[in-house]
Coordinates of C-alpha atoms in Angstrom, one line a residue:
M104 CA -15.7 89.0 166.4
D105 CA -19.4 89.7 165.7
E106 CA -20.8 91.9 163.1
A107 CA -22.0 94.6 165.5
E108 CA -18.6 95.1 166.9
I109 CA -17.2 95.5 163.4
R110 CA -20.1 98.1 162.7
R111 CA -19.1 100.0 165.8
Q112 CA -15.4 99.9 164.8
A113 CA -16.0 101.1 161.5
Q114 CA -18.5 103.9 162.7
Q115 CA -15.5 105.0 165.1
L116 CA -13.1 105.0 162.2
L117 CA -15.4 107.2 160.1
Q118 CA -15.7 109.6 162.7
E119 CA -12.0 109.8 163.1
L120 CA -11.2 109.8 159.4
G121 CA -14.3 111.5 157.9
P122 CA -15.8 109.9 154.8
A123 CA -13.6 107.1 153.4
H124 CA -13.5 104.5 150.7
V125 CA -14.5 101.1 151.8
E126 CA -11.0 99.7 150.9
E127 CA -9.2 102.1 153.3
L128 CA -11.9 101.1 156.1
A129 CA -11.1 97.3 155.5
S130 CA -7.4 97.9 155.7
R131 CA -7.6 100.3 158.8
L132 CA -10.0 97.5 160.6
G133 CA -7.5 94.9 159.8
E134 CA -4.7 97.0 161.4
R135 CA -6.9 98.0 164.5
L136 CA -8.4 94.7 165.3
G137 CA -5.5 92.4 164.3
D138 CA -5.9 88.9 165.9
E139 CA -9.2 89.6 167.0
L140 CA -10.6 89.0 163.6
D141 CA -11.0 85.5 162.3
A142 CA -9.9 86.5 158.8
V143 CA -8.9 89.5 156.6
V144 CA -11.8 92.1 156.2
Q145 CA -12.9 91.8 152.5
P146 CA -14.0 95.3 151.1
S147 CA -17.0 93.9 149.2
W148 CA -18.3 92.0 152.4
L149 CA -17.7 95.0 154.5
H150 CA -19.3 97.4 152.0
Q151 CA -22.6 95.2 152.3
L152 CA -22.4 94.9 155.9
L153 CA -22.1 98.7 156.5
L154 CA -25.0 99.4 154.1
D155 CA -27.4 97.1 155.9
D156 CA -29.8 99.4 157.7
L157 CA -30.5 97.3 160.9
E158 CA -32.4 98.7 163.8
D159 CA -30.1 100.0 166.7
E160 CA -27.0 99.3 164.7
F161 CA -24.9 101.6 162.8
A162 CA -25.4 101.7 159.0
A163 CA -23.0 103.9 156.8
F164 CA -24.2 106.5 154.3
P165 CA -22.8 106.1 150.7
L166 CA -21.8 109.5 149.1
A167 CA -22.0 109.9 145.2
D168 CA -18.2 109.3 144.8
G169 CA -18.5 105.8 146.6
R170 CA -17.2 106.8 150.0
L171 CA -18.9 105.9 153.2
C172 CA -19.7 108.3 156.0
D173 CA -21.2 108.4 159.4
L174 CA -24.1 110.7 158.5
G175 CA -24.9 111.7 162.1
H176 CA -21.3 112.8 162.6
L177 CA -21.1 114.5 159.2
V178 CA -24.2 116.8 159.8
D179 CA -23.3 117.5 163.4
G180 CA -23.0 121.4 163.8
L181 CA -25.1 122.0 160.5
T182 CA -26.8 125.4 161.0
L183 CA -29.9 126.4 159.0
T184 CA -31.8 129.6 158.8
H185 CA -35.4 130.6 157.9
R186 CA -36.9 133.9 157.7
L187 CA -40.3 133.7 159.6
D188 CA -43.2 135.4 157.9
D189 CA -46.4 136.7 159.8
E190 CA -48.5 133.6 158.9
E191 CA -46.0 131.1 160.1
R192 CA -45.6 133.1 163.5
E193 CA -49.4 133.4 163.9
H194 CA -50.2 129.7 163.4
G195 CA -46.9 128.2 165.0
V196 CA -45.9 126.4 162.0
V197 CA -42.8 126.5 159.7
T198 CA -42.5 125.3 156.0
L199 CA -39.7 122.8 155.8
D200 CA -38.6 123.2 152.2
P201 CA -36.1 124.2 151.0
D202 CA -34.5 126.3 153.9
L203 CA -35.1 123.6 156.5
S204 CA -35.2 120.5 154.4
P205 CA -31.9 118.8 155.6
L206 CA -33.8 118.4 158.9
H207 CA -35.4 115.4 157.2
L208 CA -32.0 113.5 157.9
L209 CA -32.8 113.5 161.6
S210 CA -36.4 112.1 161.6
P211 CA -36.5 108.5 162.8
D212 CA -40.0 107.9 161.4
G213 CA -40.5 110.6 158.7
R214 CA -42.9 112.3 161.0
T215 CA -41.2 113.5 164.1
F216 CA -38.0 115.5 164.5
P217 CA -36.1 115.5 167.9
L218 CA -35.3 118.6 169.8
T219 CA -32.5 119.1 172.3
G220 CA -33.8 118.6 175.8
G221 CA -36.1 115.7 174.9
R222 CA -38.9 117.5 173.3
E223 CA -39.7 117.1 169.5
L224 CA -41.3 118.7 166.3
T225 CA -43.8 117.1 164.4
Y226 CA -45.8 117.6 161.2
A227 CA -48.5 120.3 161.5
D228 CA -51.0 118.2 159.4
E229 CA -50.9 114.7 157.6
G230 CA -49.2 114.9 154.4
V231 CA -48.2 118.7 154.9
E232 CA -44.4 119.2 155.2
Q233 CA -44.7 122.0 157.9
L234 CA -43.2 121.7 161.5
T235 CA -45.0 122.6 164.5
G236 CA -43.7 122.2 167.9
P237 CA -44.5 122.7 171.9
P238 CA -45.8 126.1 173.0
G239 CA -43.5 128.9 172.4
W240 CA -41.1 127.0 170.3
L241 CA -40.5 129.7 167.8
P242 CA -38.0 132.4 168.9
N243 CA -39.0 136.0 169.2
A244 CA -36.9 136.9 166.5
P245 CA -37.4 137.7 162.7
V246 CA -35.1 134.7 161.8
L247 CA -35.2 131.1 163.0
V248 CA -31.9 129.3 163.5
A249 CA -31.9 125.5 163.6
R250 CA -28.6 123.8 164.6
I251 CA -27.9 120.0 164.6
V252 CA -26.4 119.0 167.9
D253 CA -25.8 115.1 168.5
G254 CA -28.7 114.2 166.3
A255 CA -31.2 116.6 167.7
I256 CA -32.3 120.2 166.8
E257 CA -31.3 123.2 168.9
L258 CA -33.4 126.4 168.1
D259 CA -32.5 129.9 168.3
G260 CA -33.3 133.2 166.8
A261 CA -31.4 135.8 165.0
P262 CA -32.2 139.7 164.3
E263 CA -31.7 139.6 160.6
V264 CA -30.7 137.3 157.6
P265 CA -27.1 137.7 156.4
E266 CA -26.3 138.1 152.8
P267 CA -25.4 134.8 151.1
N268 CA -21.8 133.9 151.7
P269 CA -20.3 133.6 148.2
L270 CA -17.7 130.9 149.4
T271 CA -20.7 128.8 150.7
A272 CA -22.6 129.4 147.3
E273 CA -19.5 128.3 145.4
R274 CA -18.8 125.2 147.5
L275 CA -22.5 124.1 146.9
A276 CA -22.2 124.7 143.3
R277 CA -19.1 122.5 143.2
A278 CA -20.5 119.8 145.3
F279 CA -23.5 119.6 143.0
E280 CA -21.2 119.4 139.9
V281 CA -19.0 116.8 141.4
A282 CA -21.9 114.7 142.7
R283 CA -23.7 114.7 139.3
Q284 CA -20.6 113.6 137.6
N285 CA -20.4 110.5 140.0
D286 CA -23.9 109.9 140.3
P287 CA -26.3 110.6 137.3
V288 CA -29.6 110.6 139.7
L289 CA -30.2 114.1 140.5
L290 CA -29.7 115.2 144.0
D291 CA -32.3 116.7 146.5
V292 CA -31.4 119.5 148.9
P293 CA -30.4 117.3 151.9
E294 CA -28.3 114.9 149.7
L295 CA -26.4 118.2 148.4
L296 CA -25.7 119.4 152.0
V297 CA -24.3 115.9 152.9
E298 CA -22.2 115.9 149.7
A299 CA -21.0 119.5 150.4
R300 CA -20.0 118.8 154.1
A301 CA -18.2 115.6 153.1
R302 CA -15.9 117.9 151.3
H303 CA -16.1 120.9 153.6
P304 CA -16.9 119.7 157.2
R305 CA -17.3 123.3 158.4
L306 CA -19.8 124.3 155.8
L307 CA -22.8 126.3 157.3
A308 CA -21.3 125.7 160.8
R309 CA -22.2 129.3 161.2
V310 CA -25.4 131.4 160.6
D311 CA -25.5 132.1 157.0
A312 CA -28.3 133.0 154.5
P313 CA -31.3 130.7 154.1
L314 CA -30.6 127.7 151.8
A315 CA -33.1 129.1 149.1
Q316 CA -30.9 132.1 148.8
L317 CA -27.7 130.2 148.9
L318 CA -29.0 127.7 146.2
A319 CA -30.1 130.7 144.1
A320 CA -26.5 132.1 144.5
A321 CA -25.0 128.8 143.5
G322 CA -27.0 128.8 140.3
L323 CA -29.3 126.0 141.5
E324 CA -33.1 125.5 141.3
V325 CA -35.4 123.2 143.0
S326 CA -38.1 121.4 141.2
G327 CA -40.3 119.2 143.3
E328 CA -37.8 117.5 145.5
R329 CA -35.0 117.6 142.9
L330 CA -32.1 120.1 142.2
H331 CA -30.9 121.2 138.8
L332 CA -28.8 124.0 137.4
A333 CA -30.8 127.2 136.6
G334 CA -32.4 127.0 133.3
E335 CA -31.6 123.4 132.7
P336 CA -34.5 120.9 132.2
D337 CA -35.1 118.6 135.0
R338 CA -35.3 115.3 133.6
E339 CA -36.9 113.8 136.9
E340 CA -40.2 115.7 136.0
D341 CA -42.5 115.4 133.1
E342 CA -42.3 119.2 132.4
G343 CA -38.4 118.7 131.8
V344 CA -39.3 116.3 128.8
D345 CA -42.0 118.8 127.7
E346 CA -39.4 121.5 127.6
L347 CA -37.1 119.2 125.4
V348 CA -40.0 118.4 123.1
E349 CA -40.9 122.1 122.6
H350 CA -37.2 122.9 122.1
L351 CA -37.0 120.2 119.4
R352 CA -40.1 121.3 117.7
E353 CA -39.5 125.0 117.9
G354 CA -35.8 125.4 118.0
H355 CA -35.1 122.4 115.4
G356 CA -38.5 122.3 113.5
F357 CA -38.6 118.6 114.0
S358 CA -41.5 116.3 113.3
D359 CA -43.3 114.2 115.8
D360 CA -41.3 111.1 114.5
E361 CA -38.0 113.0 114.7
V362 CA -38.9 114.2 118.4
A363 CA -40.0 110.6 119.2
A364 CA -36.6 109.4 118.0
V365 CA -34.6 111.8 120.4
T366 CA -36.8 111.4 123.4
Q367 CA -36.7 107.5 123.0
L368 CA -32.9 107.5 123.0
L369 CA -32.8 109.9 125.9
T370 CA -35.0 107.4 127.9
D371 CA -32.7 104.5 126.8
V372 CA -29.8 106.6 128.1
D373 CA -31.4 107.5 131.4
H374 CA -32.6 103.8 132.1
L375 CA -29.0 102.7 131.3
L376 CA -27.6 105.4 133.6
R377 CA -29.6 104.2 136.6
R378 CA -28.7 100.6 136.0
L379 CA -25.1 101.4 135.6
T380 CA -25.0 103.4 138.8
E381 CA -26.6 100.3 140.8
S382 CA -24.2 98.0 139.2
F383 CA -21.1 99.8 139.9
A384 CA -22.1 101.2 143.3
G385 CA -19.1 103.0 144.9
E386 CA -16.9 102.3 141.8
A387 CA -16.2 104.4 138.7
P388 CA -18.7 103.4 136.0
V389 CA -17.2 101.7 132.9
L390 CA -18.6 101.0 129.5
P391 CA -21.9 99.1 130.0
P392 CA -21.5 95.5 129.2
E393 CA -23.7 94.2 126.4
E394 CA -25.7 92.0 128.7
L395 CA -26.7 95.2 130.7
V396 CA -27.7 96.8 127.5
A397 CA -29.8 93.8 126.6
E398 CA -31.4 93.6 130.2
T399 CA -32.1 97.2 130.4
V400 CA -33.2 98.4 126.9
G401 CA -33.3 95.0 124.8
T402 CA -30.8 94.6 121.9
Q403 CA -33.3 94.8 119.1
E404 CA -35.0 97.9 120.7
A405 CA -31.7 99.7 121.4
G406 CA -30.7 99.0 117.7
E407 CA -34.1 100.4 116.3
H408 CA -34.0 103.5 118.6
L409 CA -30.4 104.2 117.3
L410 CA -31.3 103.7 113.7
A411 CA -34.3 106.2 114.0
V412 CA -31.7 108.6 115.2
L413 CA -28.7 108.0 113.0
S414 CA -30.8 107.8 109.8
D415 CA -31.0 111.7 109.9
Q416 CA -28.0 113.9 110.4
E417 CA -30.1 116.9 112.0
V418 CA -31.4 114.4 114.6
T419 CA -28.1 113.0 115.3
L420 CA -26.8 116.6 116.0
A421 CA -29.7 117.1 118.3
V422 CA -28.9 114.0 120.4
A423 CA -25.3 115.3 120.7
H424 CA -26.3 118.6 121.8
D425 CA -29.5 117.9 123.8
V426 CA -28.8 114.4 125.2
L427 CA -25.2 114.3 125.6
G428 CA -24.3 117.9 126.2
S429 CA -21.2 117.7 128.5
E430 CA -22.4 114.8 130.5
A431 CA -19.7 112.1 130.6
L432 CA -21.9 109.5 132.3
A433 CA -24.6 109.9 129.4
A434 CA -21.7 109.5 126.8
I435 CA -20.6 106.3 128.5
C436 CA -24.2 104.9 128.3
L437 CA -24.5 106.0 124.6
L438 CA -21.2 104.4 123.8
G439 CA -22.6 101.1 125.5
L440 CA -25.9 101.5 123.3
L441 CA -23.9 101.8 120.1
K442 CA -21.6 98.8 121.0
G443 CA -24.4 96.6 122.6
S444 CA -27.1 97.0 120.0
G445 CA -25.2 94.8 117.7
V446 CA -26.5 96.8 114.7
R447 CA -24.4 97.0 111.5
F448 CA -24.7 100.3 109.9
R449 CA -24.8 99.5 106.2
D450 CA -26.0 102.9 104.8
R451 CA -22.9 105.1 104.5
R452 CA -24.8 108.2 105.7
V453 CA -26.0 106.2 108.9
R454 CA -22.4 104.9 109.3
A455 CA -21.1 108.3 109.1
N456 CA -23.4 109.7 111.8
A457 CA -22.6 106.6 114.1
H458 CA -18.9 107.5 113.7
W459 CA -19.5 111.1 114.4
L460 CA -21.6 110.5 117.4
T461 CA -19.1 108.0 118.8
A462 CA -16.3 110.5 118.5
R463 CA -18.3 113.1 120.4
A464 CA -18.9 110.6 123.0
L465 CA -15.4 109.6 123.2
E466 CA -14.3 113.1 123.5
L467 CA -16.2 113.3 126.7
T468 CA -15.0 110.0 128.1
A469 CA -11.7 108.9 126.6
D470 CA -8.3 109.5 128.4
D471 CA -7.0 110.9 125.2
H472 CA -8.7 112.1 122.0
R473 CA -6.8 110.2 119.4
E474 CA -9.6 107.6 119.3
A475 CA -12.2 110.3 118.8
E476 CA -9.9 111.6 116.0
R477 CA -10.1 108.2 114.3
E478 CA -13.9 108.1 114.5
F479 CA -14.2 111.6 113.0
R480 CA -11.9 110.4 110.2
Q481 CA -14.1 107.4 109.6
A482 CA -17.2 109.5 109.6
H483 CA -15.6 111.7 106.9
E484 CA -14.4 108.6 105.0
S485 CA -18.0 107.2 105.1
D486 CA -19.6 110.4 104.0
A487 CA -17.4 113.1 102.2
H488 CA -20.1 115.8 102.8
H489 CA -20.6 115.3 106.5
A490 CA -19.9 119.1 107.5
E491 CA -19.6 118.4 111.1
A492 CA -17.3 115.6 110.7
I493 CA -15.2 117.7 108.4
V494 CA -15.0 120.7 110.7
D495 CA -14.1 118.5 113.8
L496 CA -11.6 116.5 111.9
A497 CA -10.0 119.9 110.6
R498 CA -9.5 120.9 114.2
Y499 CA -7.4 117.8 114.9
V500 CA -5.4 118.1 111.8
S501 CA -4.8 121.7 112.8
D502 CA -3.7 120.4 116.4
R503 CA -1.2 118.3 114.6
G504 CA 0.3 121.3 112.8
Q505 CA -0.9 120.3 109.3
A506 CA -2.1 123.8 108.2
G507 CA -2.6 122.9 104.5
A508 CA -4.4 119.6 105.3
A509 CA -6.8 121.2 107.6
L510 CA -7.4 124.1 105.2
G511 CA -8.2 121.5 102.3
L512 CA -10.8 120.1 104.7
L513 CA -12.4 123.4 105.5
R514 CA -12.8 124.3 101.9
L515 CA -15.2 121.5 101.6
V516 CA -17.7 123.3 103.9
E517 CA -19.2 126.7 104.0
G518 CA -20.0 129.0 106.8
D519 CA -18.9 132.6 107.9
D520 CA -18.0 131.4 111.2
L521 CA -15.2 129.4 109.9
D522 CA -13.7 132.4 108.1
P523 CA -11.4 133.3 110.9
F524 CA -10.1 129.8 111.3
K525 CA -9.6 129.4 107.5
E526 CA -7.7 132.9 107.5
M527 CA -5.4 131.7 110.2
L528 CA -4.6 128.4 108.4
E529 CA -4.1 130.0 105.0
R530 CA -1.2 132.1 106.8
Y531 CA 0.5 128.9 108.2
A532 CA -0.2 126.9 105.0
Q533 CA 2.3 129.2 103.2
P534 CA 6.1 128.7 103.5
G535 CA 7.3 130.4 106.8
P536 CA 10.1 132.6 107.3
M537 CA 12.6 129.7 108.0
S538 CA 11.8 127.9 104.9
A539 CA 14.8 126.6 102.8
G540 CA 15.9 123.6 100.8
R541 CA 15.7 120.2 102.5
N542 CA 19.3 119.7 103.0
D543 CA 20.2 123.4 103.3
P544 CA 21.1 124.8 106.9
C545 CA 18.0 125.7 108.6
P546 CA 17.6 129.5 108.6
C547 CA 16.8 129.6 112.3
G548 CA 20.3 129.1 113.2
S549 CA 20.0 125.8 114.9
G550 CA 23.0 124.3 112.8
R551 CA 20.7 121.4 111.7
K552 CA 19.7 120.9 108.1
H553 CA 16.2 122.3 107.5
K554 CA 14.5 118.8 106.9
V555 CA 15.2 117.7 110.6
C556 CA 14.5 121.2 112.0
C557 CA 11.8 123.8 111.0
Q558 CA 10.6 121.9 107.8
A559 CA 8.1 119.8 109.7
R560 CA 6.3 123.0 110.8
G561 CA 6.5 124.6 107.4
G562 CA 9.2 126.9 108.2
W563 CA 7.4 128.4 111.1
P564 CA 9.4 128.4 114.3
L565 CA 7.8 128.3 117.6
T566 CA 7.9 132.1 118.2
D567 CA 5.8 132.7 115.0
R568 CA 3.2 130.1 116.0
I569 CA 1.8 131.6 119.1
D570 CA -1.2 132.9 117.4
W571 CA -1.9 129.3 116.1
I572 CA -1.0 127.7 119.6
W573 CA -3.6 130.1 121.2
D574 CA -6.2 129.1 118.6
K575 CA -5.8 125.5 119.6
V576 CA -6.5 126.5 123.2
V577 CA -9.6 128.5 122.3
G578 CA -10.8 125.8 120.2
F579 CA -10.5 123.3 123.0
A580 CA -12.5 125.6 125.3
A581 CA -15.4 125.4 122.9
L582 CA -15.6 121.7 123.3
P583 CA -18.3 120.1 125.6
V584 CA -15.6 118.3 127.6
A585 CA -14.5 121.9 128.8
E586 CA -17.8 122.9 130.0
D587 CA -17.4 121.5 133.3
L588 CA -14.3 123.7 134.0
I589 CA -16.1 126.7 132.7
V590 CA -19.4 126.5 134.3
P591 CA -18.2 127.1 138.1
V592 CA -16.2 130.1 137.2
A593 CA -19.0 131.4 135.1
L594 CA -21.4 131.0 138.0
A595 CA -19.1 132.7 140.3
A596 CA -18.8 135.6 137.9
R597 CA -22.5 135.7 137.7
S598 CA -22.4 135.3 133.9
E599 CA -25.8 135.4 132.2
I600 CA -25.0 132.4 130.0
P601 CA -22.8 130.1 132.4
G602 CA -21.3 128.1 129.6
P603 CA -18.6 128.6 126.9
P604 CA -19.9 132.0 126.0
A605 CA -18.8 133.3 129.4
M606 CA -15.1 132.9 127.9
Q607 CA -15.7 136.2 126.2
D608 CA -15.0 137.8 129.5
V609 CA -11.2 138.0 129.7
T610 CA -11.1 137.3 133.5
V611 CA -13.3 134.3 133.3
A612 CA -11.3 133.0 130.5
N613 CA -7.9 133.4 132.2
L614 CA -9.4 131.9 135.5
V615 CA -10.8 128.9 133.5
M616 CA -7.6 128.2 131.5
F617 CA -4.9 128.6 134.3
E618 CA -6.6 128.3 137.9
G619 CA -9.3 126.3 136.4
G620 CA -7.0 123.8 134.7
L621 CA -8.2 124.1 131.2
I622 CA -4.8 124.3 129.6
E623 CA -3.6 121.2 131.6
E624 CA -6.7 119.3 130.5
L625 CA -5.8 120.1 127.0
C626 CA -2.3 118.7 127.5
E627 CA -3.6 115.5 129.0
L628 CA -6.3 114.9 126.5
R629 CA -4.7 116.2 123.2
G630 CA -1.1 116.4 124.0
D631 CA -0.1 113.3 121.9
L632 CA -1.6 115.3 118.8
L633 CA 0.5 118.5 119.4
P634 CA 3.9 119.0 117.9
P635 CA 6.4 118.4 120.7
D636 CA 7.6 122.0 121.0
E637 CA 4.0 123.2 121.2
L638 CA 3.3 120.8 124.0
A639 CA 6.4 121.7 125.9
L640 CA 5.4 125.5 125.7
L641 CA 1.9 124.6 126.9
R642 CA 3.3 122.7 129.7
D643 CA 4.9 125.8 130.8
W644 CA 1.7 127.8 130.2
Q645 CA -0.3 125.5 132.5
E646 CA 1.9 126.6 135.4
V647 CA 1.0 130.3 134.9
R648 CA -1.0 131.9 137.6
A649 CA -2.6 135.3 138.3
G650 CA -0.4 138.2 139.1
A651 CA -1.2 141.8 140.3
Y652 CA 1.1 144.4 138.5
E653 CA 1.5 148.1 138.3
A654 CA 2.5 149.7 134.9
V655 CA 5.5 151.7 135.6
E656 CA 6.7 152.5 132.2
V657 CA 4.6 152.8 129.1
D658 CA 6.2 153.1 125.6
P659 CA 3.5 153.6 122.8
V660 CA 6.1 154.0 120.2
G661 CA 7.9 150.9 120.9
H662 CA 4.7 149.2 121.9
T663 CA 6.1 148.0 125.3
V664 CA 5.0 148.2 128.8
T665 CA 7.2 147.6 132.0
L666 CA 5.1 145.9 134.8
L667 CA 5.9 145.8 138.4
D668 CA 4.8 142.8 140.3
L669 CA 3.1 144.1 143.4
L670 CA 3.7 140.7 145.5
T671 CA 7.3 140.1 144.5
G672 CA 8.7 143.4 143.3
A673 CA 9.8 141.7 140.0
R674 CA 9.9 143.7 136.8
T675 CA 8.8 142.4 133.3
T676 CA 8.8 144.1 130.0
V677 CA 5.9 143.1 127.9
H678 CA 5.7 143.9 124.1
D679 CA 2.0 144.5 123.5
R680 CA 0.6 147.2 121.1
S681 CA -2.9 147.2 122.7
M682 CA -1.5 147.6 126.4
S683 CA 0.9 150.2 125.3
R684 CA -1.8 152.4 123.7
H685 CA -4.5 151.9 126.4
L686 CA -2.5 151.7 129.8
S687 CA -1.1 154.5 131.7
G688 CA 1.6 154.6 134.3
G689 CA 0.6 153.9 137.8
E690 CA -2.4 151.7 136.6
A691 CA -2.8 148.4 138.3
L692 CA -4.0 145.5 136.7
L693 CA -4.7 141.7 136.9
A694 CA -2.8 139.7 134.4
W695 CA -1.5 136.2 133.5
L696 CA 1.9 136.3 131.8
L697 CA 2.7 133.7 129.2
P698 CA 6.5 132.7 128.7
T699 CA 7.3 132.6 125.1
P700 CA 10.5 132.4 123.2
D701 CA 10.3 136.2 122.7
G702 CA 9.5 137.1 126.1
A703 CA 6.3 137.4 128.3
L704 CA 2.8 137.9 126.7
P705 CA -0.4 138.8 128.5
S706 CA -3.0 136.0 128.1
G707 CA -6.0 137.3 126.2
G708 CA -5.7 140.8 127.8
V709 CA -5.6 142.2 131.1
T710 CA -8.1 143.3 133.8
R711 CA -7.8 146.8 135.3
I712 CA -7.7 146.8 139.3
P713 CA -9.4 150.0 140.8
D714 CA -7.4 151.5 143.4
H715 CA -9.9 150.9 146.2
H716 CA -9.6 147.1 145.3
R717 CA -5.9 146.8 145.4
S718 CA -5.3 145.6 148.9
H719 CA -8.2 143.1 148.6
V720 CA -6.8 141.6 145.4
L721 CA -3.2 141.5 146.8
D722 CA -4.6 139.7 149.8
L723 CA -6.5 137.1 147.6
L724 CA -3.5 136.4 145.5
D725 CA -1.1 136.1 148.7
A726 CA -3.6 133.5 150.0
G727 CA -3.2 131.6 146.9

């Protein structure tokens, strides 16, 4: 069978299946074609064949997650809108970007755009991205509607621009987030639409707000041809680097040499990101091999650039915050540079910074955080006064249930922001209510000796450690690795700061922790550090979902509230001083009720539901 026929069969499969990985395509082709094939279809060969852009033959389009798609089939039915202004109507031209920029996908030559009925649109002037068309091509309506039908543009009009659909904006934001995790090269608007429709084939199948409004609602901005999060520097543009330089000078007070050290390492990371993406096209990136580091940056140069950063603790901190942030791919590349440079860090302070920065990168990339804990410990051992390493290590020691050891570490550093953490640890560093002699029966009533029961937790049974467990959840939420879970919810909630500070909103925090999967992520990444009974409890918590309740009985004296589940009719009595003081009978509320050994507790607080929103909230919960 010739290659053209294999392309045709692959295209048919992609139209039937939608976007698919090349391994699945190869397997399906083998099943479909059977004896007609001379040999088994190898995925690597098929991948290369389908990406070859040959005239008059089908070529697949690669998505950021490595799947292949039939681009024409994927965008068929895409509907775009654009509000026409007086100048556009007067001159018969329409600006492409950003509302109509996905139409670029249809142009066979970059200059013409096919219309249904055999006509076409063209650029109004050479080098100007404005479309013009045959006489009377603009509709007699305030809004131009352009729908893609079988590879051509079908034009229509609409009387008004609808408000941005929040679900569409949310899906665009999520598609951007997922695509950027898989592909470090920032997207443009047409690429984002392709990525979004690969996940939601009916996205923008109906008339919606213009793309400019939808992107703004999704928290995205366009700089030149590239998209980035609102307020985030665009690394593709020189002005993005200028913003970083300004931040380093004004925010950190860095000298020219210190600024150069950060920006040079940023450049190394970006170059390695691009090479890594090319080398592992369609596959999950792995730690860059030393040869790739040598080819891309140069072993000696990489070592010099790292030393310029690691020789100063403040510069190292700036790299963690301003270069790594929450980007896992950047962390992979930084780990590759640290390993591939071959530099031996002899100075103890440089060595401590190297271990600390490695730990920060591992928290973003490792399948569990035990290796990061070891690096933080080595940083502390290399420099006993490395404040960041001490605080980070104290969190791990606390997670393990060693309150006294964690408190001993924190006493080595100062800072008012650490006082609440210290106060909590001081409580649990004291003998708990279930303390006794090692060989005495445990006071908890288990029937076992104290040394094999509650002694390992300092005499603090699980029911008395709920505050400590909750602090571990909150501490995990403050890590960069949690930011990707927080940002989409914060954007949907229109938070002014779409990051960890948005967790101060109780509804945002609960959505992130439960529906957003933060507690599940905590269990996966740090579960091996936690005492077994705490991990088991958190496993129960990760199954908790939102509920709508009515306060049917409120007892301020006994500090209890009886809640009626408005979907199931079940009743739950909650012991909570604040709820019993501030709620009245008959009030409706949104809550996440945590199971504990002493009964249910509201997670972080509750959100009142106004009466006129009750039915809407119930519909949302009923629909999952």
